[in-house]
GROMACS .gro file of C-alpha atoms in nm:
model
  405
    1MET     CA    1  -3.861 -15.209   5.067
    2GLY     CA    2  -3.882 -15.069   4.716
    3THR     CA    3  -3.638 -14.811   4.593
    4ASN     CA    4  -3.702 -14.626   4.271
    5ASN     CA    5  -3.441 -14.595   3.999
    6SER     CA    6  -3.298 -14.280   4.154
    7GLY     CA    7  -3.162 -14.499   4.433
    8PHE     CA    8  -3.335 -14.390   4.753
    9SER     CA    9  -3.621 -14.539   4.947
   10GLU     CA   10  -3.940 -14.340   4.888
   11ALA     CA   11  -4.137 -14.549   5.137
   12ARG     CA   12  -3.892 -14.489   5.418
   13LEU     CA   13  -3.880 -14.118   5.350
   14ARG     CA   14  -4.260 -14.096   5.341
   15ASP     CA   15  -4.282 -14.281   5.674
   16VAL     CA   16  -4.040 -14.044   5.847
   17LEU     CA   17  -4.212 -13.732   5.712
   18ALA     CA   18  -4.559 -13.864   5.793
   19ARG     CA   19  -4.452 -13.937   6.150
   20HIS     CA   20  -4.377 -13.567   6.205
   21VAL     CA   21  -4.718 -13.466   6.070
   22GLU     CA   22  -4.896 -13.735   6.274
   23SER     CA   23  -4.720 -13.605   6.588
   24LYS     CA   24  -4.934 -13.288   6.544
   25LYS     CA   25  -4.620 -13.072   6.568
   26ILE     CA   26  -4.608 -13.006   6.191
   27PRO     CA   27  -4.948 -12.946   6.024
   28GLY     CA   28  -4.819 -13.005   5.672
   29LEU     CA   29  -4.519 -13.017   5.441
   30VAL     CA   30  -4.405 -13.052   5.082
   31ALA     CA   31  -4.084 -13.244   5.013
   32LEU     CA   32  -3.906 -13.280   4.679
   33VAL     CA   33  -3.613 -13.511   4.608
   34SER     CA   34  -3.447 -13.516   4.269
   35ARG     CA   35  -3.167 -13.742   4.159
   36GLY     CA   36  -3.024 -13.815   3.818
   37GLY     CA   37  -3.317 -13.670   3.629
   38ARG     CA   38  -3.590 -13.830   3.842
   39THR     CA   39  -3.804 -13.630   4.081
   40HIS     CA   40  -4.017 -13.751   4.371
   41VAL     CA   41  -4.257 -13.524   4.563
   42GLU     CA   42  -4.448 -13.579   4.887
   43ALA     CA   43  -4.727 -13.343   4.999
   44ILE     CA   44  -4.848 -13.446   5.345
   45GLY     CA   45  -5.090 -13.291   5.593
   46THR     CA   46  -5.290 -12.971   5.578
   47MET     CA   47  -5.238 -12.597   5.522
   48ARG     CA   48  -5.382 -12.507   5.864
   49HIS     CA   49  -5.306 -12.666   6.199
   50ASP     CA   50  -5.678 -12.734   6.253
   51GLY     CA   51  -5.733 -12.912   5.923
   52GLY     CA   52  -5.886 -12.766   5.609
   53ALA     CA   53  -5.726 -12.773   5.266
   54PRO     CA   54  -5.452 -13.032   5.208
   55MET     CA   55  -5.092 -12.944   5.128
   56ARG     CA   56  -5.032 -12.963   4.752
   57ARG     CA   57  -4.726 -12.981   4.535
   58ASP     CA   58  -4.785 -12.619   4.426
   59THR     CA   59  -4.834 -12.477   4.777
   60ILE     CA   60  -4.645 -12.149   4.814
   61PHE     CA   61  -4.418 -12.106   5.117
   62ARG     CA   62  -4.236 -11.815   5.279
   63MET     CA   63  -3.874 -11.913   5.219
   64ALA     CA   64  -3.711 -11.693   5.488
   65SER     CA   65  -3.332 -11.735   5.480
   66SER     CA   66  -3.358 -12.002   5.209
   67SER     CA   67  -3.408 -11.690   4.993
   68LYS     CA   68  -3.037 -11.611   5.019
   69PRO     CA   69  -2.904 -11.862   4.761
   70VAL     CA   70  -3.158 -11.740   4.500
   71THR     CA   71  -3.134 -11.363   4.548
   72MET     CA   72  -2.753 -11.397   4.540
   73ALA     CA   73  -2.780 -11.492   4.172
   74ALA     CA   74  -2.876 -11.133   4.085
   75ALA     CA   75  -2.539 -11.012   4.215
   76MET     CA   76  -2.360 -11.292   4.027
   77VAL     CA   77  -2.514 -11.172   3.699
   78LEU     CA   78  -2.362 -10.828   3.767
   79LEU     CA   79  -2.021 -10.987   3.832
   80ASP     CA   80  -2.049 -11.190   3.511
   81GLU     CA   81  -2.127 -10.871   3.317
   82CYS     CA   82  -1.843 -10.673   3.484
   83ARG     CA   83  -2.094 -10.425   3.626
   84LEU     CA   84  -1.956 -10.517   3.969
   85ARG     CA   85  -1.601 -10.619   4.061
   86LEU     CA   86  -1.523 -10.838   4.361
   87ASP     CA   87  -1.264 -10.618   4.528
   88GLU     CA   88  -1.402 -10.277   4.444
   89PRO     CA   89  -1.542 -10.051   4.720
   90VAL     CA   90  -1.922 -10.027   4.734
   91ASP     CA   91  -1.907  -9.653   4.818
   92PRO     CA   92  -2.016  -9.526   4.471
   93TRP     CA   93  -2.351  -9.710   4.501
   94LEU     CA   94  -2.384  -9.725   4.879
   95PRO     CA   95  -2.244  -9.390   4.998
   96GLU     CA   96  -2.410  -9.460   5.334
   97LEU     CA   97  -2.135  -9.718   5.396
   98ALA     CA   98  -1.840  -9.490   5.315
   99ASP     CA   99  -1.594  -9.385   5.587
  100ARG     CA  100  -1.704  -9.640   5.845
  101ARG     CA  101  -1.613  -9.634   6.212
  102VAL     CA  102  -1.541  -9.968   6.381
  103LEU     CA  103  -1.593 -10.056   6.745
  104LYS     CA  104  -1.273 -10.083   6.948
  105ARG     CA  105  -1.425 -10.392   7.109
  106PRO     CA  106  -1.706 -10.584   6.936
  107ASP     CA  107  -1.905 -10.595   7.261
  108GLY     CA  108  -1.803 -10.245   7.374
  109PRO     CA  109  -1.987  -9.910   7.388
  110LEU     CA  110  -2.100  -9.761   7.056
  111GLU     CA  111  -1.902  -9.442   7.116
  112GLU     CA  112  -1.562  -9.611   7.136
  113THR     CA  113  -1.455  -9.653   6.774
  114VAL     CA  114  -1.158  -9.640   6.540
  115PRO     CA  115  -1.163  -9.566   6.165
  116ALA     CA  116  -1.217  -9.860   5.931
  117ARG     CA  117  -0.882  -9.975   5.786
  118ARG     CA  118  -1.029  -9.992   5.436
  119PRO     CA  119  -1.358  -9.945   5.250
  120ILE     CA  120  -1.624 -10.218   5.237
  121THR     CA  121  -1.594 -10.414   4.911
  122VAL     CA  122  -1.837 -10.614   4.700
  123ARG     CA  123  -1.662 -10.930   4.819
  124ASP     CA  124  -1.726 -10.838   5.185
  125LEU     CA  125  -2.100 -10.827   5.116
  126LEU     CA  126  -2.097 -11.148   4.910
  127THR     CA  127  -1.918 -11.345   5.184
  128SER     CA  128  -2.110 -11.194   5.481
  129THR     CA  129  -1.795 -11.032   5.620
  130PHE     CA  130  -1.863 -10.658   5.584
  131GLY     CA  131  -1.856 -10.600   5.959
  132LEU     CA  132  -2.216 -10.623   6.083
  133GLY     CA  133  -2.472 -10.899   6.117
  134VAL     CA  134  -2.626 -11.151   6.351
  135ASP     CA  135  -2.347 -11.276   6.573
  136PHE     CA  136  -2.437 -11.536   6.832
  137ASP     CA  137  -2.134 -11.430   7.038
  138LEU     CA  138  -2.261 -11.071   7.063
  139LEU     CA  139  -2.627 -11.120   7.156
  140ASP     CA  140  -2.598 -10.906   7.471
  141SER     CA  141  -2.383 -10.632   7.316
  142PRO     CA  142  -2.481 -10.268   7.255
  143ILE     CA  143  -2.427 -10.308   6.878
  144ARG     CA  144  -2.669 -10.601   6.866
  145ALA     CA  145  -2.940 -10.398   7.041
  146ALA     CA  146  -2.879 -10.094   6.820
  147THR     CA  147  -2.882 -10.300   6.499
  148PHE     CA  148  -3.201 -10.475   6.600
  149GLU     CA  149  -3.376 -10.151   6.694
  150ARG     CA  150  -3.295  -9.978   6.365
  151LEU     CA  151  -3.298 -10.252   6.105
  152ASP     CA  152  -3.505 -10.550   6.216
  153TYR     CA  153  -3.827 -10.618   6.032
  154SER     CA  154  -3.915 -10.962   6.162
  155VAL     CA  155  -4.267 -11.074   6.245
  156ALA     CA  156  -4.259 -10.890   6.578
  157SER     CA  157  -4.107 -10.565   6.454
  158GLY     CA  158  -4.334 -10.472   6.166
  159PRO     CA  159  -4.232 -10.413   5.804
  160ALA     CA  160  -3.911 -10.245   5.693
  161PRO     CA  161  -3.904  -9.893   5.550
  162ASP     CA  162  -3.800  -9.831   5.189
  163PRO     CA  163  -3.439  -9.919   5.099
  164ASP     CA  164  -3.305  -9.562   5.117
  165GLU     CA  165  -3.441  -9.506   5.467
  166TRP     CA  166  -3.318  -9.852   5.574
  167MET     CA  167  -2.968  -9.768   5.447
  168ARG     CA  168  -2.981  -9.431   5.625
  169ARG     CA  169  -3.048  -9.611   5.954
  170LEU     CA  170  -2.765  -9.854   5.884
  171SER     CA  171  -2.529  -9.562   5.821
  172GLU     CA  172  -2.578  -9.441   6.180
  173LEU     CA  173  -2.417  -9.755   6.321
  174PRO     CA  174  -2.049  -9.837   6.361
  175LEU     CA  175  -1.926 -10.176   6.239
  176SER     CA  176  -1.862 -10.440   6.503
  177TYR     CA  177  -1.558 -10.576   6.310
  178GLN     CA  178  -1.321 -10.442   6.047
  179PRO     CA  179  -1.441 -10.502   5.687
  180GLY     CA  180  -1.350 -10.851   5.567
  181GLU     CA  181  -1.252 -10.971   5.913
  182ARG     CA  182  -1.534 -11.187   6.049
  183TRP     CA  183  -1.829 -11.385   5.914
  184GLN     CA  184  -2.159 -11.256   6.052
  185TYR     CA  185  -2.502 -11.367   5.946
  186ASP     CA  186  -2.780 -11.213   5.741
  187LEU     CA  187  -2.736 -10.836   5.723
  188SER     CA  188  -2.492 -10.844   5.431
  189ASN     CA  189  -2.754 -11.014   5.213
  190GLU     CA  190  -3.002 -10.732   5.275
  191VAL     CA  191  -2.738 -10.471   5.186
  192LEU     CA  192  -2.650 -10.668   4.872
  193GLY     CA  193  -3.013 -10.652   4.758
  194VAL     CA  194  -2.999 -10.273   4.782
  195LEU     CA  195  -2.668 -10.273   4.593
  196VAL     CA  196  -2.817 -10.475   4.306
  197ALA     CA  197  -3.115 -10.239   4.283
  198ARG     CA  198  -2.892  -9.932   4.274
  199VAL     CA  199  -2.644 -10.071   4.020
  200THR     CA  200  -2.925 -10.178   3.786
  201GLY     CA  201  -3.146  -9.876   3.853
  202ARG     CA  202  -3.447 -10.105   3.906
  203PRO     CA  203  -3.613 -10.284   4.196
  204LEU     CA  204  -3.435 -10.604   4.299
  205GLU     CA  205  -3.739 -10.815   4.210
  206THR     CA  206  -3.761 -10.671   3.858
  207PHE     CA  207  -3.398 -10.755   3.780
  208LEU     CA  208  -3.414 -11.095   3.954
  209ARG     CA  209  -3.726 -11.185   3.756
  210GLU     CA  210  -3.581 -11.084   3.422
  211ARG     CA  211  -3.244 -11.255   3.462
  212ILE     CA  212  -3.313 -11.554   3.690
  213LEU     CA  213  -3.677 -11.629   3.772
  214ASP     CA  214  -3.837 -11.600   3.426
  215PRO     CA  215  -3.561 -11.785   3.237
  216LEU     CA  216  -3.588 -12.071   3.490
  217GLY     CA  217  -3.969 -12.077   3.477
  218MET     CA  218  -3.991 -11.987   3.850
  219LYS     CA  219  -4.337 -11.836   3.807
  220ASP     CA  220  -4.440 -11.866   4.173
  221THR     CA  221  -4.126 -11.704   4.320
  222ALA     CA  222  -4.163 -11.340   4.427
  223PHE     CA  223  -4.152 -11.103   4.723
  224HIS     CA  224  -4.526 -11.138   4.788
  225VAL     CA  225  -4.820 -11.361   4.692
  226PRO     CA  226  -5.076 -11.193   4.461
  227ALA     CA  227  -5.449 -11.222   4.531
  228ASP     CA  228  -5.509 -11.484   4.260
  229LYS     CA  229  -5.264 -11.725   4.431
  230ILE     CA  230  -5.333 -11.646   4.797
  231ASP     CA  231  -5.534 -11.967   4.845
  232ARG     CA  232  -5.208 -12.156   4.786
  233LEU     CA  233  -5.033 -11.985   5.082
  234PRO     CA  234  -5.071 -12.139   5.430
  235PRO     CA  235  -5.063 -11.933   5.747
  236LEU     CA  236  -4.718 -11.911   5.907
  237TYR     CA  237  -4.709 -12.050   6.259
  238GLY     CA  238  -4.464 -11.982   6.538
  239PRO     CA  239  -4.550 -12.234   6.808
  240ASP     CA  240  -4.536 -12.108   7.168
  241PRO     CA  241  -4.203 -12.235   7.309
  242GLN     CA  242  -4.368 -12.319   7.643
  243THR     CA  243  -4.707 -12.462   7.544
  244GLY     CA  244  -4.658 -12.558   7.178
  245GLU     CA  245  -4.977 -12.371   7.087
  246PHE     CA  246  -4.987 -12.276   6.718
  247LEU     CA  247  -4.958 -11.896   6.725
  248VAL     CA  248  -5.007 -11.730   6.386
  249TRP     CA  249  -4.705 -11.523   6.282
  250ASP     CA  250  -4.857 -11.427   5.948
  251GLU     CA  251  -5.201 -11.502   5.804
  252ALA     CA  252  -5.233 -11.572   5.433
  253GLU     CA  253  -5.513 -11.337   5.325
  254GLY     CA  254  -5.455 -10.986   5.460
  255GLY     CA  255  -5.117 -11.087   5.605
  256ARG     CA  256  -4.777 -10.934   5.537
  257THR     CA  257  -4.703 -11.176   5.254
  258SER     CA  258  -5.021 -11.075   5.067
  259ARG     CA  259  -4.891 -10.732   4.961
  260PRO     CA  260  -4.573 -10.600   4.797
  261PRO     CA  261  -4.319 -10.492   5.063
  262ALA     CA  262  -4.155 -10.149   5.067
  263PHE     CA  263  -3.825 -10.331   5.124
  264GLN     CA  264  -3.756 -10.635   4.905
  265GLY     CA  265  -3.548 -10.831   5.152
  266ALA     CA  266  -3.281 -11.034   4.972
  267GLY     CA  267  -3.194 -11.202   5.303
  268GLY     CA  268  -3.531 -11.362   5.361
  269GLY     CA  269  -3.816 -11.211   5.162
  270LEU     CA  270  -3.897 -11.463   4.889
  271VAL     CA  271  -4.201 -11.687   4.857
  272SER     CA  272  -4.169 -11.993   4.638
  273THR     CA  273  -4.260 -12.355   4.568
  274ALA     CA  274  -4.071 -12.683   4.576
  275ASP     CA  275  -4.066 -12.703   4.194
  276ASP     CA  276  -3.938 -12.347   4.151
  277TYR     CA  277  -3.653 -12.414   4.394
  278HIS     CA  278  -3.578 -12.741   4.220
  279ALA     CA  279  -3.535 -12.554   3.890
  280TYR     CA  280  -3.290 -12.313   4.054
  281PHE     CA  281  -3.075 -12.573   4.231
  282GLN     CA  282  -3.074 -12.793   3.921
  283MET     CA  283  -2.931 -12.496   3.730
  284LEU     CA  284  -2.651 -12.473   3.990
  285LEU     CA  285  -2.584 -12.848   3.957
  286ASN     CA  286  -2.569 -12.794   3.579
  287HIS     CA  287  -2.290 -12.535   3.629
  288GLY     CA  288  -2.517 -12.242   3.539
  289MET     CA  289  -2.708 -12.397   3.249
  290HIS     CA  290  -3.086 -12.437   3.220
  291GLY     CA  291  -3.145 -12.665   2.923
  292SER     CA  292  -2.947 -12.496   2.647
  293GLU     CA  293  -2.964 -12.150   2.806
  294ARG     CA  294  -2.682 -12.014   3.021
  295ILE     CA  295  -2.812 -11.836   3.335
  296LEU     CA  296  -2.482 -11.791   3.524
  297SER     CA  297  -2.122 -11.857   3.425
  298ARG     CA  298  -1.956 -12.173   3.552
  299PRO     CA  299  -1.704 -11.975   3.764
  300ALA     CA  300  -1.989 -11.772   3.919
  301VAL     CA  301  -2.159 -12.094   4.031
  302GLU     CA  302  -1.830 -12.233   4.165
  303LEU     CA  303  -1.768 -11.916   4.368
  304MET     CA  304  -2.119 -11.928   4.515
  305THR     CA  305  -2.122 -12.294   4.604
  306THR     CA  306  -1.773 -12.352   4.751
  307ASN     CA  307  -1.616 -12.221   5.070
  308ARG     CA  308  -1.493 -11.861   5.058
  309LEU     CA  309  -1.391 -11.820   5.424
  310THR     CA  310  -1.036 -11.797   5.558
  311PRO     CA  311  -0.932 -12.052   5.823
  312ALA     CA  312  -0.968 -11.787   6.095
  313GLN     CA  313  -1.318 -11.688   5.979
  314GLN     CA  314  -1.407 -12.054   5.954
  315ALA     CA  315  -1.290 -12.125   6.310
  316ALA     CA  316  -1.499 -11.837   6.451
  317ARG     CA  317  -1.807 -11.948   6.255
  318ASP     CA  318  -1.764 -12.310   6.371
  319THR     CA  319  -1.741 -12.203   6.736
  320MET     CA  320  -2.044 -11.976   6.704
  321TYR     CA  321  -2.265 -12.251   6.558
  322ARG     CA  322  -2.136 -12.523   6.789
  323ASN     CA  323  -2.257 -12.316   7.083
  324ILE     CA  324  -2.614 -12.299   6.948
  325ALA     CA  325  -2.637 -12.644   6.788
  326HIS     CA  326  -2.893 -12.758   7.047
  327ILE     CA  327  -3.132 -12.488   6.920
  328THR     CA  328  -3.089 -12.558   6.550
  329VAL     CA  329  -3.046 -12.936   6.578
  330GLY     CA  330  -2.709 -12.891   6.412
  331GLN     CA  331  -2.802 -12.663   6.123
  332GLY     CA  332  -2.518 -12.431   6.030
  333GLN     CA  333  -2.247 -12.681   6.127
  334GLN     CA  334  -2.172 -12.768   5.765
  335GLY     CA  335  -1.835 -12.599   5.771
  336GLY     CA  336  -1.786 -12.338   5.505
  337TRP     CA  337  -1.983 -12.054   5.351
  338GLY     CA  338  -1.982 -11.952   4.986
  339PHE     CA  339  -2.187 -11.659   4.857
  340GLY     CA  340  -2.534 -11.664   5.016
  341MET     CA  341  -2.523 -12.027   5.121
  342ALA     CA  342  -2.345 -12.290   5.324
  343ALA     CA  343  -2.089 -12.508   5.147
  344ARG     CA  344  -1.992 -12.829   5.326
  345THR     CA  345  -1.620 -12.862   5.383
  346ARG     CA  346  -1.622 -13.159   5.619
  347ARG     CA  347  -1.824 -13.465   5.703
  348GLY     CA  348  -2.013 -13.372   6.020
  349ASP     CA  349  -2.332 -13.571   5.969
  350TYR     CA  350  -2.498 -13.779   5.696
  351ALA     CA  351  -2.453 -13.525   5.415
  352PRO     CA  352  -2.133 -13.530   5.207
  353ILE     CA  353  -1.863 -13.269   5.152
  354GLY     CA  354  -1.957 -13.042   4.861
  355GLN     CA  355  -2.326 -13.017   4.939
  356PHE     CA  356  -2.450 -12.655   4.922
  357GLY     CA  357  -2.767 -12.464   5.016
  358TRP     CA  358  -2.935 -12.318   5.322
  359ASP     CA  359  -3.228 -12.328   5.563
  360GLY     CA  360  -3.498 -12.079   5.661
  361GLY     CA  361  -3.643 -11.985   5.998
  362THR     CA  362  -3.993 -12.050   5.865
  363GLY     CA  363  -3.915 -12.422   5.846
  364THR     CA  364  -3.757 -12.450   5.500
  365THR     CA  365  -3.448 -12.625   5.367
  366ALA     CA  366  -3.298 -12.650   5.018
  367TYR     CA  367  -2.963 -12.807   4.926
  368ALA     CA  368  -2.800 -12.966   4.627
  369ASP     CA  369  -2.522 -13.225   4.624
  370PRO     CA  370  -2.297 -13.238   4.314
  371GLY     CA  371  -2.138 -13.572   4.405
  372ASN     CA  372  -2.473 -13.753   4.405
  373GLN     CA  373  -2.640 -13.513   4.156
  374LEU     CA  374  -2.911 -13.485   4.418
  375THR     CA  375  -3.139 -13.199   4.523
  376GLY     CA  376  -3.354 -13.201   4.835
  377ILE     CA  377  -3.616 -12.941   4.927
  378LEU     CA  378  -3.848 -12.954   5.229
  379LEU     CA  379  -4.100 -12.678   5.302
  380THR     CA  380  -4.330 -12.634   5.603
  381GLN     CA  381  -4.537 -12.356   5.756
  382VAL     CA  382  -4.387 -12.391   6.107
  383GLY     CA  383  -4.135 -12.130   6.217
  384MET     CA  384  -3.836 -12.217   6.434
  385SER     CA  385  -3.970 -12.075   6.761
  386THR     CA  386  -3.952 -12.439   6.875
  387PRO     CA  387  -3.712 -12.711   6.748
  388ASP     CA  388  -3.996 -12.902   6.576
  389SER     CA  389  -3.935 -12.792   6.216
  390ALA     CA  390  -3.556 -12.812   6.267
  391ARG     CA  391  -3.599 -13.173   6.385
  392LEU     CA  392  -3.811 -13.251   6.080
  393ILE     CA  393  -3.547 -13.100   5.851
  394HIS     CA  394  -3.273 -13.297   6.027
  395ASP     CA  395  -3.467 -13.623   5.988
  396PHE     CA  396  -3.541 -13.546   5.621
  397TRP     CA  397  -3.170 -13.522   5.537
  398THR     CA  398  -3.068 -13.815   5.755
  399THR     CA  399  -3.329 -14.038   5.593
  400LEU     CA  400  -3.252 -13.915   5.244
  401TYR     CA  401  -2.882 -13.995   5.276
  402GLN     CA  402  -2.902 -14.323   5.462
  403ALA     CA  403  -3.143 -14.443   5.196
  404THR     CA  404  -2.928 -14.327   4.904
  405ASP     CA  405  -2.729 -14.605   4.736
   0.00000   0.00000   0.00000
């Protein structure tokens, strides 16, 4: 079996990916693997589940939570420029989060609260520990229901309001944990996007484009797909968990992704391509450099891409993800969390310690591995309503690493 000079078996990888498409569970995919300056791309299958146009290298995908590592860079620019400080309260920019109340018991009634011991800081938002978020231990709690009702803007819930109204709704809720205490998923990234916009006085996308996307040549990365590129966007499917039928979560033309959102969601709102994401993760592997241009400082990249959690936070996060591993096929069990992405702190599967990146609920994955100078990106149009795209992502990484010399 031939390996190319980058030291992994392209044929084996293609076989594994093609098997998922041939199973009819995944209509199409684009995979990119880069190692030591060489890049290999596979585009397999079709844009729609019933055939039609083929997947292409420049197909645009909804990145979902794989947006987090990229939008985080906007906040890192502000840290580099001393316009934000890690341990400063966010109250001046986010007055809605001043003087928080905290639930006496995380799963208790919303009325039973105590005052927050301290203000929420920039660091709390960067590390996903500000006191609210998706918490797989609290799925039946009053705070989970209240958060979902006010702030969710998933496929089922309809689009989010503008950032000021979204923050106003957030301000009505108590925190489920004291600031800085516990890692909870997702919500902190959305709040951080609002923080960046308010500190810079411009929409998040404008600042992100100027400082990150344009310098890296990420011309297809944005918060929506314009009309002249809409033919490159597949529909987003969420297969029926019972029957496997391909239900459309979002059409391309006329769908939610075809127009600019009122709320530019830093936690999951980006669309992008395999090559754009490659440029970004290559910059992180290059310690913040893109060619001869510095995008982020070396310490900023190190903070983002290495574990920032305390042992107690780590233990709670491990337990939480272990209990749902069967749903995610093990995603999230990498160990640590940096800023906006997972950072592997232990060998739990085929990927090595030090690998960093994250996955998206629309069937996306993007990680880089400093030890092997390797980047892997796999993009599909199948949401994680069933384990099919999670299984594909799992097999992609397993195959990539067993075939890497």
